[in-house]
Tab-separated table of C-alpha atoms in Angstrom:
chain	number	residue	atom	x	y	z
A	23	SER	CA	236.053	35.402	-72.194
A	24	ILE	CA	237.544	32.824	-74.663
A	25	SER	CA	235.875	32.208	-78.585
A	26	ILE	CA	234.445	29.441	-79.130
A	27	PHE	CA	236.623	29.648	-82.217
A	28	ALA	CA	239.824	29.707	-81.249
A	29	GLN	CA	242.289	29.289	-83.710
A	30	GLU	CA	245.801	27.315	-83.990
A	31	TYR	CA	248.436	29.519	-85.143
A	32	GLN	CA	251.839	27.133	-86.569
A	33	VAL	CA	255.558	28.949	-86.715
A	34	ALA	CA	258.809	28.218	-87.508
A	35	ASP	CA	260.748	31.105	-86.849
A	36	SER	CA	261.009	33.986	-84.455
A	37	SER	CA	259.004	36.540	-87.359
A	38	ALA	CA	255.733	34.302	-86.886
A	39	LEU	CA	256.191	33.524	-84.204
A	40	THR	CA	255.565	37.624	-83.142
A	41	ASN	CA	252.770	37.946	-85.865
A	42	ALA	CA	250.864	34.799	-84.428
A	43	TYR	CA	251.392	36.129	-81.398
A	44	ASN	CA	250.524	39.386	-82.722
A	45	ASN	CA	247.046	37.718	-83.953
A	46	ALA	CA	246.034	36.118	-81.804
A	47	GLN	CA	242.766	35.991	-79.250
A	48	ASP	CA	242.192	33.722	-76.106
A	49	GLY	CA	242.040	30.534	-76.032
A	50	ASP	CA	244.098	30.691	-78.947
A	51	THR	CA	247.585	27.952	-79.377
A	52	ILE	CA	250.372	28.549	-81.079
A	53	LYS	CA	252.225	25.442	-81.785
A	54	LEU	CA	255.944	25.787	-82.619
A	55	THR	CA	256.978	23.534	-85.895
A	56	ALA	CA	260.269	24.268	-86.157
A	57	ASP	CA	263.061	25.198	-82.738
A	58	ILE	CA	263.405	29.331	-82.684
A	59	THR	CA	265.451	31.212	-81.391
A	60	VAL	CA	265.131	34.953	-80.188
A	61	GLU	CA	266.811	38.385	-79.213
A	62	THR	CA	264.223	39.552	-77.096
A	63	VAL	CA	262.084	38.643	-74.172
A	64	PHE	CA	258.404	37.018	-75.729
A	65	TYR	CA	255.931	38.157	-73.842
A	66	LEU	CA	253.102	35.801	-72.981
A	67	GLU	CA	250.673	37.753	-71.168
A	68	LYS	CA	247.436	36.485	-72.828
A	69	GLN	CA	245.462	33.296	-72.098
A	70	VAL	CA	246.777	32.091	-75.197
A	71	THR	CA	248.646	28.579	-74.917
A	72	LEU	CA	252.055	28.470	-76.903
A	73	ASP	CA	252.864	24.615	-78.043
A	74	LEU	CA	256.454	23.987	-78.073
A	75	ASN	CA	255.748	21.229	-79.938
A	76	GLY	CA	258.792	18.834	-79.035
A	77	LYS	CA	260.544	21.477	-80.662
A	78	THR	CA	263.306	23.966	-78.417
A	79	PHE	CA	262.739	27.783	-77.844
A	80	THR	CA	266.017	29.572	-77.670
A	81	ALA	CA	265.816	32.882	-76.127
A	82	THR	CA	270.045	34.218	-76.427
A	83	ALA	CA	271.654	36.173	-74.128
A	84	ALA	CA	270.460	39.345	-75.115
A	85	CYS	CA	267.184	38.567	-73.097
A	86	LYS	CA	269.304	39.022	-69.607
A	87	TRP	CA	265.973	39.327	-67.728
A	88	GLY	CA	264.268	36.282	-68.566
A	89	ALA	CA	263.090	34.321	-71.953
A	90	ILE	CA	259.689	34.265	-70.997
A	91	ARG	CA	256.998	36.609	-69.095
A	92	MET	CA	254.054	34.694	-68.315
A	93	LYS	CA	250.781	36.489	-67.676
A	94	ASN	CA	246.781	36.714	-67.543
A	95	GLY	CA	245.781	32.854	-67.925
A	96	SER	CA	249.321	31.981	-70.342
A	97	SER	CA	250.464	28.232	-70.990
A	98	LEU	CA	253.534	26.562	-72.099
A	99	ILE	CA	253.319	23.183	-72.736
A	100	ASN	CA	255.052	20.224	-74.370
A	101	GLY	CA	258.964	20.962	-75.304
A	102	THR	CA	262.310	22.655	-74.077
A	103	VAL	CA	262.717	26.229	-73.345
A	104	VAL	CA	266.170	27.179	-73.012
A	105	HIS	CA	267.557	30.500	-71.705
A	106	GLN	CA	271.343	31.819	-72.258
A	107	GLY	CA	271.543	35.074	-70.460
A	108	LEU	CA	270.476	35.348	-66.981
A	109	THR	CA	267.896	35.728	-63.725
A	110	CYS	CA	265.206	32.933	-65.391
A	111	ALA	CA	263.969	31.169	-67.968
A	112	ILE	CA	260.424	31.992	-66.949
A	113	LYS	CA	259.305	35.336	-64.653
A	114	MET	CA	255.917	34.654	-63.869
A	115	TRP	CA	253.020	36.588	-63.076
A	116	ASN	CA	249.673	34.960	-63.502
A	117	ALA	CA	249.162	32.130	-65.940
A	118	ASP	CA	247.887	28.808	-66.016
A	119	LYS	CA	249.814	25.722	-66.453
A	120	ILE	CA	253.210	24.544	-67.609
A	121	GLU	CA	253.308	21.401	-68.883
A	122	ASN	CA	255.785	18.795	-69.995
A	123	VAL	CA	258.442	20.821	-70.540
A	124	THR	CA	262.261	20.816	-70.344
A	125	ILE	CA	263.649	24.695	-68.697
A	126	GLU	CA	267.841	24.476	-69.529
A	127	CYS	CA	269.615	27.900	-68.216
A	128	THR	CA	272.439	27.819	-70.152
A	129	TYR	CA	274.193	31.198	-68.457
A	130	ASP	CA	277.798	30.032	-66.402
A	131	GLY	CA	277.855	32.887	-64.278
A	132	ALA	CA	280.855	34.363	-65.022
A	133	ASP	CA	280.093	37.725	-64.709
A	134	GLY	CA	279.636	37.178	-61.332
A	135	ALA	CA	275.552	36.897	-61.640
A	136	LYS	CA	274.403	35.465	-58.458
A	137	THR	CA	271.100	33.736	-59.695
A	138	VAL	CA	270.105	32.107	-62.365
A	139	GLY	CA	266.433	30.781	-62.053
A	140	GLY	CA	264.318	28.172	-64.023
A	141	ILE	CA	260.998	30.426	-62.688
A	142	VAL	CA	260.400	32.775	-61.030
A	143	PHE	CA	256.889	33.637	-59.320
A	144	GLN	CA	257.594	37.572	-59.469
A	145	LYS	CA	256.240	40.312	-57.081
A	146	ASP	CA	252.612	41.026	-56.776
A	147	SER	CA	250.186	39.821	-54.006
A	148	GLY	CA	248.251	38.456	-57.121
A	149	VAL	CA	251.236	36.231	-58.323
A	150	HIS	CA	249.361	32.857	-59.742
A	151	LEU	CA	250.477	29.766	-61.530
A	152	ASN	CA	247.554	26.372	-61.388
A	153	SER	CA	249.461	23.964	-62.112
A	154	ILE	CA	253.165	23.042	-63.517
A	155	LYS	CA	252.877	19.062	-64.218
A	156	ASN	CA	256.080	17.225	-65.933
A	157	VAL	CA	258.691	19.477	-65.601
A	158	GLU	CA	262.763	19.789	-65.492
A	159	ILE	CA	264.459	22.600	-64.540
A	160	LYS	CA	268.505	22.346	-64.995
A	161	GLY	CA	271.381	23.959	-66.345
A	162	VAL	CA	274.514	24.870	-65.513
A	163	GLY	CA	274.530	27.880	-63.436
A	164	LEU	CA	271.278	27.240	-62.320
A	165	THR	CA	271.047	28.572	-58.750
A	166	ASN	CA	267.291	28.448	-57.982
A	167	GLY	CA	264.407	25.767	-59.454
A	168	ILE	CA	261.173	27.523	-58.827
A	169	GLU	CA	262.012	31.136	-56.235
A	170	THR	CA	259.398	33.263	-55.584
A	171	TYR	CA	259.756	37.013	-55.559
A	172	CYS	CA	258.943	39.530	-52.981
A	173	CYS	CA	255.914	37.404	-53.223
A	174	GLY	CA	254.820	38.029	-49.267
A	175	ASN	CA	251.792	39.404	-49.761
A	176	ALA	CA	250.002	36.617	-51.584
A	177	THR	CA	247.045	35.465	-49.997
A	178	ASN	CA	246.760	32.056	-51.227
A	179	ASN	CA	248.037	29.622	-53.139
A	180	VAL	CA	251.132	30.718	-55.147
A	181	VAL	CA	251.113	27.166	-57.300
A	182	ASP	CA	247.958	25.377	-56.681
A	183	LEU	CA	249.129	22.274	-58.747
A	184	ILE	CA	252.977	20.657	-58.757
A	185	GLU	CA	253.272	16.913	-60.102
A	186	ASN	CA	256.071	15.846	-61.135
A	187	VAL	CA	258.464	18.194	-61.078
A	188	LYS	CA	262.572	17.556	-61.383
A	189	ILE	CA	265.039	20.304	-60.345
A	190	ASP	CA	268.353	19.718	-60.662
A	191	ALA	CA	270.143	23.167	-59.230
A	192	ASN	CA	273.599	24.373	-57.767
A	193	GLY	CA	271.761	26.672	-54.443
């Protein structure tokens, strides 16, 4: 259940982001007040909104297998995600929304990796996203904009609403 006393955490660096997320409860919002760079995958696995607030969230190449992992009704809004690693910028299991976001993958595939995606819906029969709106997915080595990975057991729509999504991919 979501608290009627939802909080907003304002964060300016990766340490504050981690602390805010650890303290956040369902229904809370974490809002960036500056561009942030992380060197480990950011797990957005609570019913919390990450509001990029027009800022850039950058995941270094050390975040090989994804920059942000979304689960349990989380949301990502209002800014840019730059992913310097391979595989994908966002790994998705079950989330509420991704809105007003630019996803940029800067990995160039130099070591022979076969795919770099913007959003990858991960293997699960219950994988789901309520909506994706006003999203641009692009990048140097981008081969997949939105991809489902072994979601063949899904019995419902993987995405309920797709509106104004632009993908500039090579594959």
